[in-house]
Each structure stands twice: as structure tokens, then as C-alpha cells.
Amino acid sequence: MNLIEEPLIAVRPDRNLTLPGVLAALARDDIESFPALRPHQAPAWHMFLVQLAALTLHKAGRKDIPEREDEWLTLLRGLTPDYPEDEPWCLVVEDWSKPAFLQPAVPEGVKLGNDVETADGLDLLITSRNHDLKQRMARNASPQDWLFALVSLQTGEGYGGAGNQGIVRMNGGSSSRAMLSLAPLARGKTMAVRPGAWFRRDLRVLLETRERALQNTQIDYADGGIGLTWLAPWPEGDQLQLKDLDIWFIEVCRRVRLSNRDGRITAVKGTSRETRIAAKALKGNLDDPWAPIHRTEGKSLTIGDDGDFDYRTLTRLLFSGEWVLPLLAHRASFEGPDAPLAITAQALARGNSKTGGFRTRIVPLENRQILRGWGSAQSQETLRQIAQEQTKAIDRFDKALAYALVLAAASGEKERISRDSYARTTAARAALDRFADTIFFEHLWQRFAVESLDEAARKAEALNFASRLWERTQAIFEQFLPDMPCHSLYRLRAEVRARRALRAADLRENYPEVFTDQHAREVTEHA
């Protein structure tokens, strides 16, 4: 099961490739997808391939990206010259004194006593809140299933209890490794990222910016240091030091070995007293080119087990100034205003020994103005202000919706409204927020595009956003109004007063045009 010689990885268009074949095909933009790759494994797989390719080309002193499999084969072997039998590229190596793929050698005296029968049992998901899939179900896993599980585990796992250490590229053991990046969109498919184009883009950026990254980092990385951490011996209690690592190091966080039992792969896991790499104090701030870093607290992003990449999270990350955008979230030197790009945000929502599911968001950058201005201080400030205005608008309509519904539940008597009664509006308010999330960035980009025009153009775009919110607020109000408990004797009065309350003074003051008959008709026709 030699990954660099055997075609074990299925891709579309339908065929199987070696690991060098995958790198070559990605370089040619000749892969549409990896059908065996599960959604939550995709970020780890992408980052692994880019880091591996970057380490490989830097080792060889190359900045061009080869498109031939035989070249990649030679280059990968150049990373492991001490292993003529390719052990570091094999899923199964029976001699545990030698490393296998993402599996450090097992030193004498260290026992691996936790058997794992399936590939998904090895993966990083925690079963207590495993919404996306159930672990330990696939007992007939193929080698590529174990490959993807290994990459997911070793480069993305958090703390899992005594001796089960997590990676250092995250802010604490209950976090996850978040990704925030720009990615090239497939032509004609505004919500699809093409794996090969994304791979080439990220790899090219890393190669072009390596010298600057090493100059700017606060960490004393070794130029040409350890990149494949599973090659290094791992005595119990021993930790790798950052000064011995390459800035693009690929880490392994757990003691794992795969075995072949009568043609079926199984695994065994062990524990370790310390994290493999000594970097806990840095809270994930390790120059990860995909990781947002909090500007004042110096920690990498954590979204928590109930977090998501909604408009509030993304605008805070992108425009608030509180977060330093990662290298790959900036427009590259070779990307012009016509390059179809999207913001890509991905992470496993994770808390203390629980997961909330895989979170992913793709937001296309939809016009030349936003692409041209992306990353400049002036553009970021303008986007921050517009995003703040839109968020305030959402809050105003949310407040009006909630009050109107609780007024109905209070039989139209505002004196009977209690704080607890607002709990009845949770579903309605969530529906409005979900709608706002679907249109937020579309209108943000449109408003940014007219920012240099006259006041009338800017006001018209702001009004369009408010009008769509108002239209949906009314629809949600009518949908949830019958669910509000109210004595039949007072029902008519309650609904009349609730509808009047929906047109709150705050809304009429801030968006008077929304309530004109002419504009209401235009919005209805648009919807």
C-alpha cells in the first residue's frame, strides 16, 4: 500500500491515482472531486496537499509547479532519502521501528493498546454529537478511507482525554483548525471551487511569499527544518521544538499504526504524555497560512460547538479589524480584478468533548470593484461600515418582528408582555436571520460597488436591502402569528395591534421609503 506507487486514490473524472498522480493532476486542474472524501475531511486534505507540495518543491529548490506524475514521484522521494523502501509513504509498515505514512515509529517501551477496527473510528469526529455521520460504521473501508482518516486525525484532531493530545495549530484542545481563504471559482458555477485551481493558487502563493513569511514571523523556524514530522523519532515525553521545524510543517498529533490483517486494514492507537510539538502557549498562532489570528489576544480562530460562518462571524473576521487575515485570504499578486474568487471558510464546530458538525461557507466576490479593492485599508473600512449598517438593519427588523408577535400573545396588551414571552419568537426570529444571511453579502458587494457614485445611488442600494428584509419580515410574521397563544375573545384585537406594531416607529423613521405604496409594489414584483 505504497501511496506514491500504487493508484489507491479515486478521483473524478473516474480513475484511480497515486499520490504523485494526484499532485500532477491537481497542477493540471484535471480533478473535479475526490468521491471517497467526506465533507469534514476536505479542508484537512486540501491543506495537507498544499503543504506537502510546498515542502517538496522548496526542498528541490523549485518554484514552478510540475504537471507530470514522474516528476512528483522523484520530488517526493527527495523528502525521504533515508528510506529507499518508501516506508514514510506506505499506509502499512510492519516494522514499527520505521515510520509509515503519517505514523511515527514506535520506540521501545511504548505500547499501543487501543484497537481501531474501522477508518471512520480513527477519524477526528466525536460520537456524542456526531450530526454529519456515525463513526465505526464502515467495516469494509478501502485504503483511501484510511488515508483520509489519517490526514483528518493527525492534522486536525483536538484533545481527547488523558494522553490523547491534539494538534498545535489550534487554540486549545477543545478548538478546531479553522480555514479562511480565497479560492478560485469554477467558471459558470458560482458556488463551486475547483480543487486543482485552488491547489495551484495556494501553492503558488506559499512559494512566492516564503521568504517574506520567514522574515515576518516571530517564531524562529528553521529554513529547511523538519517538514514531515512523522519521520522524527518520538520517545515518550519528547517534544519537537518549533526552532527545529519548517514553517510549513505537517504535524502528527497521535501515536497510530495501521496493520494488514488477512487483507483488511485495522489500526491501533496509543497515548503520549505531551503534545508532539511544544507550542501550546502560542494558542495556534503558528503562521498557519489559512488561520485567522485575533489581533490583540494572539490566538487562532475558534467557532465553538454551536458556531457557524454566518454573516456576523464573517464580517467580524473580515472587516472588524479585530482579526488578522491569514496569508491565503488576501488577493495574490497574480490575481487581477477579473479572477473569479470566493471567500471560503471551513471548520469543525467543536467544544469540550463534543462537536456541533462541519461548518462550511462559500461567498463569491461578485464584482470587479470588490475584487479590485479587496484587502486595502480603505476598502476594508468601507466594507466594515456598510456591513455594520446592514447588521443594524437586521436587528431593527428582528426587534419589530419579536415585539409584534409577543404583543399578539399578550392579547394586544403591552403591559402583559414578559421577558419570558419572547422565547415564543425564537423560531420566527431565526427564520428572519437565516434569510438575512442568504442576502447579506450579495447586497454588501452591490453597495460597495456604488460607494463612489452619488448619494442617490448609495441610498437606493441601502433601500433595496431594507426592502427585502421588510418583505420577508411581513411574511414570517404572518406565518408565525397563528402560533401565538391568545384567547379567542381577544384574537382579532391582538392581531390588529400586532400588525400595527410590526410597522414600528424605529423602522418608519429609518426606512420611510420602504412603507410607501409605490415602493412596496416594486419590492413585491421583485420578490
Short mmCIF file of C-alpha atoms in Angstrom, two decimals:
data_model
loop_
_atom_site.label_atom_id
_atom_site.label_comp_id
_atom_site.label_asym_id
_atom_site.label_seq_id
_atom_site.Cartn_x
_atom_site.Cartn_y
_atom_site.Cartn_z
CA MET A 1 0.00 0.00 0.00
CA ASN A 2 2.60 2.46 -1.20
CA LEU A 3 0.84 5.76 -1.85
CA ILE A 4 3.48 7.05 -4.24
CA GLU A 5 3.49 3.92 -6.41
CA GLU A 6 0.01 2.37 -6.16
CA PRO A 7 -3.11 4.10 -7.58
CA LEU A 8 -5.18 3.99 -4.39
CA ILE A 9 -6.93 7.38 -4.57
CA ALA A 10 -10.18 7.64 -6.54
CA VAL A 11 -10.87 10.90 -8.37
CA ARG A 12 -13.38 12.26 -10.83
CA PRO A 13 -13.29 12.07 -13.83
CA ASP A 14 -13.35 8.41 -12.83
CA ARG A 15 -9.92 6.91 -12.32
CA ASN A 16 -7.52 5.98 -9.53
CA LEU A 17 -4.26 7.82 -8.95
CA THR A 18 -1.10 7.59 -6.89
CA LEU A 19 -0.24 10.46 -4.56
CA PRO A 20 2.22 11.88 -7.13
CA GLY A 21 -0.51 11.40 -9.73
CA VAL A 22 -2.92 13.42 -7.60
CA LEU A 23 -0.42 16.28 -7.28
CA ALA A 24 0.22 16.25 -11.02
CA ALA A 25 -3.49 16.15 -11.89
CA LEU A 26 -4.22 19.00 -9.48
CA ALA A 27 -1.42 21.01 -11.05
CA ARG A 28 -3.12 20.47 -14.45
CA ASP A 29 -6.53 21.30 -12.90
CA ASP A 30 -7.67 17.87 -14.02
CA ILE A 31 -9.59 16.72 -10.92
CA GLU A 32 -13.23 17.57 -10.29
CA SER A 33 -13.55 15.84 -6.91
CA PHE A 34 -12.45 13.02 -4.60
CA PRO A 35 -15.59 10.85 -4.30
CA ALA A 36 -14.44 8.98 -1.17
CA LEU A 37 -13.54 12.19 0.68
CA ARG A 38 -16.09 13.14 3.34
CA PRO A 39 -17.04 16.81 3.64
CA HIS A 40 -15.39 17.36 7.02
CA GLN A 41 -12.15 15.81 5.71
CA ALA A 42 -11.90 18.15 2.71
CA PRO A 43 -10.17 21.12 4.42
CA ALA A 44 -7.52 18.90 6.01
CA TRP A 45 -6.90 17.12 2.69
CA HIS A 46 -6.52 20.38 0.79
CA MET A 47 -4.16 21.88 3.37
CA PHE A 48 -2.14 18.68 3.56
CA LEU A 49 -1.66 18.51 -0.21
CA VAL A 50 -0.64 22.17 -0.46
CA GLN A 51 1.81 21.91 2.46
CA LEU A 52 3.25 18.67 1.10
CA ALA A 53 3.72 20.12 -2.37
CA ALA A 54 5.25 23.30 -0.96
CA LEU A 55 7.72 21.37 1.20
CA THR A 56 8.59 19.16 -1.74
CA LEU A 57 9.26 21.98 -4.18
CA HIS A 58 11.18 24.06 -1.65
CA LYS A 59 13.40 21.09 -0.85
CA ALA A 60 14.16 20.76 -4.56
CA GLY A 61 14.74 24.49 -4.98
CA ARG A 62 11.88 24.84 -7.45
CA LYS A 63 9.13 27.44 -7.82
CA ASP A 64 7.47 26.01 -10.90
CA ILE A 65 4.64 23.52 -10.35
CA PRO A 66 5.23 20.22 -12.19
CA GLU A 67 2.38 18.65 -14.12
CA ARG A 68 3.90 15.19 -14.61
CA GLU A 69 3.48 12.29 -12.21
CA ASP A 70 7.03 11.02 -12.63
CA GLU A 71 8.44 14.40 -11.60
CA TRP A 72 6.35 14.44 -8.43
CA LEU A 73 7.41 10.87 -7.65
CA THR A 74 11.06 11.87 -7.77
CA LEU A 75 10.42 15.03 -5.77
CA LEU A 76 8.50 13.23 -3.01
CA ARG A 77 11.26 10.67 -2.66
CA GLY A 78 13.59 13.63 -2.30
CA LEU A 79 11.87 14.39 1.01
CA THR A 80 12.67 10.92 2.35
CA PRO A 81 16.13 9.98 1.02
CA ASP A 82 16.88 7.82 4.07
CA TYR A 83 14.06 5.42 3.22
CA PRO A 84 14.77 3.63 -0.08
CA GLU A 85 11.80 1.31 0.53
CA ASP A 86 9.39 4.28 0.73
CA GLU A 87 8.23 3.44 4.26
CA PRO A 88 7.07 7.03 5.03
CA TRP A 89 4.70 6.80 2.04
CA CYS A 90 3.21 3.40 2.89
CA LEU A 91 -0.03 3.03 4.82
CA VAL A 92 1.17 -0.21 6.41
CA VAL A 93 4.75 -0.89 7.52
CA GLU A 94 5.00 -3.97 9.70
CA ASP A 95 8.36 -2.91 11.16
CA TRP A 96 7.22 -0.39 13.78
CA SER A 97 10.75 0.85 14.32
CA LYS A 98 10.31 2.68 11.00
CA PRO A 99 7.77 5.38 10.19
CA ALA A 100 4.77 4.77 7.95
CA PHE A 101 2.58 7.38 6.28
CA LEU A 102 1.58 9.91 8.99
CA GLN A 103 2.59 7.26 11.54
CA PRO A 104 5.73 7.85 13.60
CA ALA A 105 7.96 4.96 14.53
CA VAL A 106 7.08 3.33 17.86
CA PRO A 107 10.04 3.42 20.28
CA GLU A 108 10.88 0.57 22.61
CA GLY A 109 8.83 0.59 25.77
CA VAL A 110 5.86 2.42 24.23
CA LYS A 111 2.68 0.36 23.94
CA LEU A 112 -0.21 0.98 21.56
CA GLY A 113 -3.18 -0.69 23.18
CA ASN A 114 -6.32 0.83 21.67
CA ASP A 115 -7.59 -1.21 18.71
CA VAL A 116 -9.49 0.58 15.95
CA GLU A 117 -11.38 -1.65 13.54
CA THR A 118 -12.60 0.93 11.01
CA ALA A 119 -11.29 4.02 9.27
CA ASP A 120 -14.11 6.24 10.49
CA GLY A 121 -13.39 5.06 14.03
CA LEU A 122 -9.95 6.60 13.60
CA ASP A 123 -11.31 9.91 12.30
CA LEU A 124 -11.48 13.01 14.45
CA LEU A 125 -15.25 13.26 14.89
CA ILE A 126 -16.65 12.69 18.38
CA THR A 127 -19.70 10.45 18.58
CA SER A 128 -21.65 12.25 21.31
CA ARG A 129 -22.88 14.90 18.87
CA ASN A 130 -21.90 13.42 15.54
CA HIS A 131 -24.53 15.00 13.31
CA ASP A 132 -22.81 14.55 9.96
CA LEU A 133 -22.06 10.82 10.08
CA LYS A 134 -21.75 7.98 12.55
CA GLN A 135 -18.35 6.55 13.43
CA ARG A 136 -17.27 2.93 13.23
CA MET A 137 -19.86 2.00 10.61
CA ALA A 138 -17.68 1.24 7.57
CA ARG A 139 -16.04 -2.11 8.27
CA ASN A 140 -15.04 -2.67 4.66
CA ALA A 141 -13.04 0.51 4.29
CA SER A 142 -10.64 0.87 1.38
CA PRO A 143 -7.05 2.09 1.75
CA GLN A 144 -8.07 5.58 0.70
CA ASP A 145 -10.62 5.71 3.52
CA TRP A 146 -7.76 5.10 5.96
CA LEU A 147 -5.66 7.69 4.13
CA PHE A 148 -8.28 10.40 4.52
CA ALA A 149 -8.96 9.43 8.14
CA LEU A 150 -5.25 9.64 8.95
CA VAL A 151 -4.92 13.09 7.39
CA SER A 152 -8.05 14.27 9.20
CA LEU A 153 -6.91 12.89 12.56
CA GLN A 154 -3.24 13.77 12.53
CA THR A 155 -3.58 17.31 11.16
CA GLY A 156 -6.89 18.31 12.75
CA GLU A 157 -7.63 16.47 15.99
CA GLY A 158 -8.03 18.18 19.35
CA TYR A 159 -7.57 16.95 22.88
CA GLY A 160 -9.45 13.70 23.50
CA GLY A 161 -8.84 12.89 27.15
CA ALA A 162 -5.82 11.72 29.11
CA GLY A 163 -2.89 11.07 26.79
CA ASN A 164 -4.86 11.80 23.61
CA GLN A 165 -3.18 15.01 22.60
CA GLY A 166 -4.29 17.38 19.86
CA ILE A 167 -2.56 19.43 17.21
CA VAL A 168 -0.85 22.74 18.00
CA ARG A 169 -2.35 24.59 15.04
CA MET A 170 -5.49 25.36 17.03
CA ASN A 171 -6.39 27.46 20.05
CA GLY A 172 -6.56 24.76 22.72
CA GLY A 173 -7.61 21.15 22.72
CA SER A 174 -11.35 21.86 22.50
CA SER A 175 -10.99 24.00 19.40
CA SER A 176 -10.54 23.02 15.76
CA ARG A 177 -8.29 24.03 12.90
CA ALA A 178 -10.25 26.67 11.02
CA MET A 179 -9.65 27.63 7.41
CA LEU A 180 -10.27 31.06 5.89
CA SER A 181 -9.07 31.56 2.35
CA LEU A 182 -9.80 32.97 -1.05
CA ALA A 183 -10.36 30.26 -3.63
CA PRO A 184 -10.85 30.31 -7.41
CA LEU A 185 -14.40 29.62 -8.53
CA ALA A 186 -15.16 27.28 -11.39
CA ARG A 187 -16.32 29.23 -14.43
CA GLY A 188 -20.07 29.28 -14.69
CA LYS A 189 -20.52 27.64 -11.26
CA THR A 190 -20.56 30.48 -8.81
CA MET A 191 -20.72 28.26 -5.72
CA ALA A 192 -18.20 25.60 -6.73
CA VAL A 193 -14.46 25.71 -6.01
CA ARG A 194 -12.31 23.73 -8.42
CA PRO A 195 -9.79 21.60 -6.44
CA GLY A 196 -6.95 21.93 -8.92
CA ALA A 197 -7.19 25.67 -9.38
CA TRP A 198 -7.37 26.13 -5.61
CA PHE A 199 -4.36 23.86 -5.08
CA ARG A 200 -2.30 25.74 -7.67
CA ARG A 201 -3.32 29.10 -6.29
CA ASP A 202 -2.44 28.34 -2.66
CA LEU A 203 0.77 26.54 -3.58
CA ARG A 204 1.91 29.39 -5.79
CA VAL A 205 1.22 31.95 -3.04
CA LEU A 206 3.21 29.94 -0.48
CA LEU A 207 6.17 29.58 -2.80
CA GLU A 208 6.16 33.28 -3.70
CA THR A 209 5.84 34.53 -0.12
CA ARG A 210 8.06 32.10 1.80
CA GLU A 211 10.99 34.49 2.26
CA ARG A 212 8.72 37.29 3.46
CA ALA A 213 6.87 34.93 5.81
CA LEU A 214 10.14 33.83 7.42
CA GLN A 215 11.22 37.46 7.82
CA ASN A 216 7.92 38.50 9.41
CA THR A 217 7.32 35.58 11.77
CA GLN A 218 8.00 35.89 15.49
CA ILE A 219 8.91 32.19 15.58
CA ASP A 220 12.46 31.02 14.92
CA TYR A 221 11.59 28.42 12.31
CA ALA A 222 14.46 26.58 10.64
CA ASP A 223 14.67 27.19 6.90
CA GLY A 224 14.83 23.62 5.72
CA GLY A 225 13.82 22.24 9.10
CA ILE A 226 11.64 19.20 9.74
CA GLY A 227 8.62 19.25 7.46
CA LEU A 228 7.30 15.70 7.71
CA THR A 229 7.06 15.34 11.47
CA TRP A 230 6.25 11.63 11.32
CA LEU A 231 9.84 10.97 10.24
CA ALA A 232 11.26 12.17 13.57
CA PRO A 233 11.76 9.70 16.45
CA TRP A 234 9.16 10.10 19.21
CA PRO A 235 10.46 8.87 22.57
CA GLU A 236 7.88 9.13 25.37
CA GLY A 237 7.89 12.64 26.82
CA ASP A 238 9.90 14.06 23.92
CA GLN A 239 8.57 17.07 22.03
CA LEU A 240 9.58 18.66 18.77
CA GLN A 241 10.65 22.29 19.12
CA LEU A 242 9.45 24.96 16.71
CA LYS A 243 13.03 26.04 16.07
CA ASP A 244 13.65 22.63 14.51
CA LEU A 245 10.62 22.75 12.20
CA ASP A 246 9.96 24.19 8.78
CA ILE A 247 7.31 26.92 8.69
CA TRP A 248 5.12 24.62 6.54
CA PHE A 249 5.50 21.57 8.80
CA ILE A 250 2.87 18.82 8.57
CA GLU A 251 2.16 17.65 12.09
CA VAL A 252 1.02 14.37 13.56
CA CYS A 253 -0.61 14.53 16.98
CA ARG A 254 -1.27 10.87 17.86
CA ARG A 255 0.60 7.59 18.08
CA VAL A 256 -1.09 5.42 15.45
CA ARG A 257 -0.08 2.37 13.41
CA LEU A 258 -2.03 0.57 10.72
CA SER A 259 -1.80 -3.18 10.15
CA ASN A 260 -2.94 -5.54 7.43
CA ARG A 261 -4.85 -8.48 8.89
CA ASP A 262 -5.76 -11.02 6.24
CA GLY A 263 -6.23 -8.32 3.63
CA ARG A 264 -8.16 -5.99 5.93
CA ILE A 265 -6.65 -2.83 7.42
CA THR A 266 -7.05 -2.15 11.12
CA ALA A 267 -5.34 0.31 13.42
CA VAL A 268 -4.02 0.57 16.94
CA LYS A 269 -3.60 3.81 18.87
CA GLY A 270 -1.54 4.85 21.84
CA THR A 271 -1.19 7.85 24.12
CA SER A 272 1.52 10.38 24.91
CA ARG A 273 2.24 12.50 27.96
CA GLU A 274 2.82 15.68 25.97
CA THR A 275 1.75 17.16 22.66
CA ARG A 276 4.08 16.13 19.85
CA ILE A 277 5.14 19.75 19.32
CA ALA A 278 5.92 22.15 22.16
CA ALA A 279 3.72 25.11 21.26
CA LYS A 280 0.62 25.11 23.50
CA ALA A 281 1.34 28.59 24.82
CA LEU A 282 1.05 30.09 21.34
CA LYS A 283 -2.68 29.22 21.10
CA GLY A 284 -2.48 28.19 17.46
CA ASN A 285 -0.67 31.34 16.35
CA LEU A 286 1.92 29.48 14.28
CA ASP A 287 1.90 31.24 10.90
CA ASP A 288 -0.68 28.85 9.51
CA PRO A 289 -1.49 30.44 6.12
CA TRP A 290 -5.19 29.53 6.48
CA ALA A 291 -5.75 30.55 10.13
CA PRO A 292 -7.23 33.90 11.25
CA ILE A 293 -5.43 35.29 14.32
CA HIS A 294 -7.01 37.59 16.89
CA ARG A 295 -5.13 40.86 16.73
CA THR A 296 -4.88 41.57 20.47
CA GLU A 297 -5.22 38.12 22.04
CA GLY A 298 -2.84 36.44 19.59
CA LYS A 299 -4.91 33.27 19.25
CA SER A 300 -6.28 31.38 16.27
CA LEU A 301 -9.98 31.25 15.50
CA THR A 302 -12.35 29.03 17.48
CA ILE A 303 -16.02 28.91 16.44
CA GLY A 304 -17.24 26.65 19.29
CA ASP A 305 -19.60 23.70 19.05
CA ASP A 306 -22.61 25.87 18.12
CA GLY A 307 -20.75 28.39 15.95
CA ASP A 308 -21.15 28.94 12.23
CA PHE A 309 -19.80 31.10 9.43
CA ASP A 310 -22.86 33.33 9.27
CA TYR A 311 -22.77 37.00 8.27
CA ARG A 312 -21.98 38.14 11.80
CA THR A 313 -18.98 35.83 12.15
CA LEU A 314 -17.64 36.50 8.67
CA THR A 315 -17.99 40.28 8.81
CA ARG A 316 -16.25 40.27 12.19
CA LEU A 317 -13.41 38.18 10.78
CA LEU A 318 -13.08 40.05 7.52
CA PHE A 319 -13.78 43.70 8.29
CA SER A 320 -13.80 44.49 12.01
CA GLY A 321 -10.05 44.86 12.34
CA GLU A 322 -10.13 42.52 15.33
CA TRP A 323 -8.66 39.67 13.30
CA VAL A 324 -5.53 39.41 11.20
CA LEU A 325 -6.50 37.75 7.94
CA PRO A 326 -4.38 34.73 7.04
CA LEU A 327 -1.99 34.90 4.12
CA LEU A 328 -4.26 32.96 1.78
CA ALA A 329 -7.28 35.18 2.47
CA HIS A 330 -5.51 38.04 0.70
CA ARG A 331 -5.61 38.51 -3.04
CA ALA A 332 -2.49 37.08 -4.63
CA SER A 333 -0.07 39.17 -6.66
CA PHE A 334 -1.08 37.29 -9.81
CA GLU A 335 -4.86 37.67 -9.34
CA GLY A 336 -6.47 40.51 -11.27
CA PRO A 337 -9.97 42.02 -10.89
CA ASP A 338 -11.39 39.55 -13.40
CA ALA A 339 -10.30 36.47 -11.46
CA PRO A 340 -13.42 34.66 -10.17
CA LEU A 341 -12.75 34.27 -6.45
CA ALA A 342 -14.75 33.34 -3.37
CA ILE A 343 -14.26 33.58 0.37
CA THR A 344 -14.03 30.01 1.65
CA ALA A 345 -14.48 29.37 5.37
CA GLN A 346 -14.44 25.88 6.87
CA ALA A 347 -14.11 24.38 10.34
CA LEU A 348 -15.44 21.67 12.59
CA ALA A 349 -17.70 23.29 15.18
CA ARG A 350 -16.23 21.90 18.34
CA GLY A 351 -16.46 22.39 22.09
CA ASN A 352 -15.41 20.43 25.15
CA SER A 353 -15.54 16.77 24.03
CA LYS A 354 -18.37 17.42 21.60
CA THR A 355 -18.88 18.51 18.03
CA GLY A 356 -21.64 20.57 16.50
CA GLY A 357 -20.97 19.42 12.96
CA PHE A 358 -18.93 20.54 9.99
CA ARG A 359 -19.32 24.19 9.02
CA THR A 360 -18.55 25.49 5.55
CA ARG A 361 -19.37 28.68 3.69
CA ILE A 362 -18.51 29.87 0.19
CA VAL A 363 -19.17 33.54 -0.56
CA PRO A 364 -18.40 34.65 -4.13
CA LEU A 365 -16.78 38.04 -4.63
CA GLU A 366 -19.24 39.12 -7.25
CA ASN A 367 -17.97 42.26 -8.98
CA ARG A 368 -14.79 43.92 -10.19
CA GLN A 369 -14.96 46.68 -7.60
CA ILE A 370 -14.82 44.28 -4.68
CA LEU A 371 -12.08 42.21 -6.30
CA ARG A 372 -10.02 45.28 -7.14
CA GLY A 373 -10.33 46.76 -3.66
CA TRP A 374 -10.03 43.56 -1.64
CA GLY A 375 -7.55 43.91 1.19
CA SER A 376 -6.86 47.64 1.02
CA ALA A 377 -7.35 49.57 4.26
CA GLN A 378 -9.80 52.00 2.67
CA SER A 379 -11.91 49.21 1.17
CA GLN A 380 -11.92 47.26 4.42
CA GLU A 381 -13.13 50.29 6.34
CA THR A 382 -15.87 50.97 3.79
CA LEU A 383 -16.99 47.35 3.91
CA ARG A 384 -16.94 47.43 7.71
CA GLN A 385 -19.22 50.46 7.77
CA ILE A 386 -21.68 49.03 5.25
CA ALA A 387 -21.72 45.64 6.99
CA GLN A 388 -22.37 47.39 10.30
CA GLU A 389 -25.29 49.31 8.76
CA GLN A 390 -26.77 46.12 7.34
CA THR A 391 -26.42 44.31 10.65
CA LYS A 392 -28.18 47.19 12.40
CA ALA A 393 -30.97 46.97 9.82
CA ILE A 394 -31.40 43.26 10.52
CA ASP A 395 -31.52 43.96 14.25
CA ARG A 396 -34.22 46.59 13.76
CA PHE A 397 -36.47 44.29 11.76
CA ASP A 398 -35.78 41.48 14.22
CA LYS A 399 -36.84 43.68 17.12
CA ALA A 400 -40.03 44.75 15.36
CA LEU A 401 -40.92 41.15 14.48
CA ALA A 402 -40.33 39.89 18.01
CA TYR A 403 -42.32 42.68 19.65
CA ALA A 404 -45.26 42.31 17.27
CA LEU A 405 -45.51 38.58 17.94
CA VAL A 406 -45.27 38.85 21.73
CA LEU A 407 -47.86 41.61 21.64
CA ALA A 408 -50.22 39.21 19.89
CA ALA A 409 -49.51 36.59 22.55
CA ALA A 410 -50.30 39.21 25.21
CA SER A 411 -53.78 39.74 23.70
CA GLY A 412 -52.63 43.08 22.33
CA GLU A 413 -51.92 44.49 25.80
CA LYS A 414 -48.28 45.59 26.05
CA GLU A 415 -48.48 45.65 29.86
CA ARG A 416 -48.86 41.86 29.83
CA ILE A 417 -45.65 41.25 27.88
CA SER A 418 -42.99 39.48 29.94
CA ARG A 419 -39.37 38.81 29.16
CA ASP A 420 -40.09 35.09 29.09
CA SER A 421 -42.73 35.54 26.40
CA TYR A 422 -40.01 36.40 23.88
CA ALA A 423 -38.97 32.75 23.90
CA ARG A 424 -42.05 32.11 21.76
CA THR A 425 -40.50 34.17 18.96
CA THR A 426 -37.23 32.24 18.69
CA ALA A 427 -38.20 30.25 15.60
CA ALA A 428 -39.57 33.28 13.76
CA ARG A 429 -36.50 35.38 14.50
CA ALA A 430 -34.21 32.54 13.44
CA ALA A 431 -36.08 32.33 10.13
CA LEU A 432 -35.55 36.04 9.52
CA ASP A 433 -31.87 35.79 10.42
CA ARG A 434 -31.39 32.87 8.03
CA PHE A 435 -32.96 34.87 5.23
CA ALA A 436 -30.80 37.88 6.06
CA ASP A 437 -27.76 35.63 5.92
CA THR A 438 -28.62 34.48 2.39
CA ILE A 439 -28.80 38.04 1.00
CA PHE A 440 -26.27 39.82 3.21
CA PHE A 441 -23.15 39.57 1.07
CA GLU A 442 -24.97 40.00 -2.23
CA HIS A 443 -26.14 43.43 -1.04
CA LEU A 444 -22.86 44.22 0.69
CA TRP A 445 -20.98 43.83 -2.59
CA GLN A 446 -23.63 45.81 -4.51
CA ARG A 447 -23.48 48.66 -2.03
CA PHE A 448 -19.68 48.68 -2.13
CA ALA A 449 -19.80 48.85 -5.93
CA VAL A 450 -21.84 52.09 -5.90
CA GLU A 451 -19.96 53.68 -3.00
CA SER A 452 -18.08 56.00 -5.36
CA LEU A 453 -21.31 57.14 -7.05
CA ASP A 454 -23.73 59.82 -5.89
CA GLU A 455 -25.84 59.80 -2.75
CA ALA A 456 -28.94 58.73 -4.65
CA ALA A 457 -27.25 55.54 -5.89
CA ARG A 458 -25.95 54.67 -2.44
CA LYS A 459 -29.33 55.32 -0.86
CA ALA A 460 -31.11 53.21 -3.47
CA GLU A 461 -28.92 50.18 -2.76
CA ALA A 462 -29.39 50.56 1.00
CA LEU A 463 -33.13 50.78 0.44
CA ASN A 464 -33.11 47.61 -1.64
CA PHE A 465 -31.62 45.67 1.26
CA ALA A 466 -34.09 47.09 3.78
CA SER A 467 -36.99 46.44 1.42
CA ARG A 468 -36.16 42.77 1.08
CA LEU A 469 -35.87 42.47 4.83
CA TRP A 470 -39.25 44.12 5.29
CA GLU A 471 -40.90 41.90 2.71
CA ARG A 472 -39.62 38.76 4.43
CA THR A 473 -40.38 40.13 7.91
CA GLN A 474 -44.03 40.52 6.95
CA ALA A 475 -44.19 37.01 5.51
CA ILE A 476 -42.62 35.48 8.61
CA PHE A 477 -44.93 37.47 10.86
CA GLU A 478 -48.00 36.13 9.04
CA GLN A 479 -46.58 32.60 9.14
CA PHE A 480 -45.98 32.58 12.90
CA LEU A 481 -48.85 34.79 14.06
CA PRO A 482 -51.36 31.89 14.25
CA ASP A 483 -48.96 30.04 16.56
CA MET A 484 -49.03 32.80 19.17
CA PRO A 485 -51.36 31.73 22.01
CA CYS A 486 -54.22 34.15 22.54
CA HIS A 487 -57.75 33.82 23.90
CA SER A 488 -60.22 33.72 21.01
CA LEU A 489 -62.19 36.56 22.57
CA TYR A 490 -59.21 38.91 22.11
CA ARG A 491 -57.74 37.38 18.97
CA LEU A 492 -58.92 39.97 16.46
CA ARG A 493 -57.83 42.88 18.63
CA ALA A 494 -54.47 41.24 19.31
CA GLU A 495 -53.73 40.67 15.63
CA VAL A 496 -54.73 44.20 14.62
CA ARG A 497 -52.45 45.69 17.27
CA ALA A 498 -49.65 43.27 16.40
CA ARG A 499 -49.77 44.24 12.72
CA ARG A 500 -49.68 47.89 13.69
CA ALA A 501 -46.72 47.23 15.99
CA LEU A 502 -44.86 45.48 13.20
CA ARG A 503 -44.62 48.84 11.45
CA ALA A 504 -42.55 50.11 14.34
CA ALA A 505 -41.68 53.78 14.67
CA ASP A 506 -38.00 52.87 14.53
CA LEU A 507 -38.47 51.22 11.13
CA ARG A 508 -40.57 54.06 9.73
CA GLU A 509 -38.03 56.59 10.94
CA ASN A 510 -35.00 54.82 9.47
CA TYR A 511 -36.59 53.42 6.30
CA PRO A 512 -39.57 55.67 5.44
CA GLU A 513 -39.44 54.81 1.74
CA VAL A 514 -39.98 51.12 2.48
CA PHE A 515 -43.50 51.87 3.66
CA THR A 516 -44.67 53.82 0.61
CA ASP A 517 -47.25 52.03 -1.51
CA GLN A 518 -45.24 52.50 -4.68
CA HIS A 519 -42.06 51.01 -3.27
CA ALA A 520 -43.97 48.17 -1.63
CA ARG A 521 -45.37 47.21 -5.03
CA GLU A 522 -41.89 47.30 -6.59
CA VAL A 523 -40.49 45.06 -3.88
CA THR A 524 -43.36 42.60 -4.28
CA GLU A 525 -42.77 42.42 -8.02
CA HIS A 526 -39.03 41.94 -7.44
CA ALA A 527 -39.65 39.13 -4.96
#
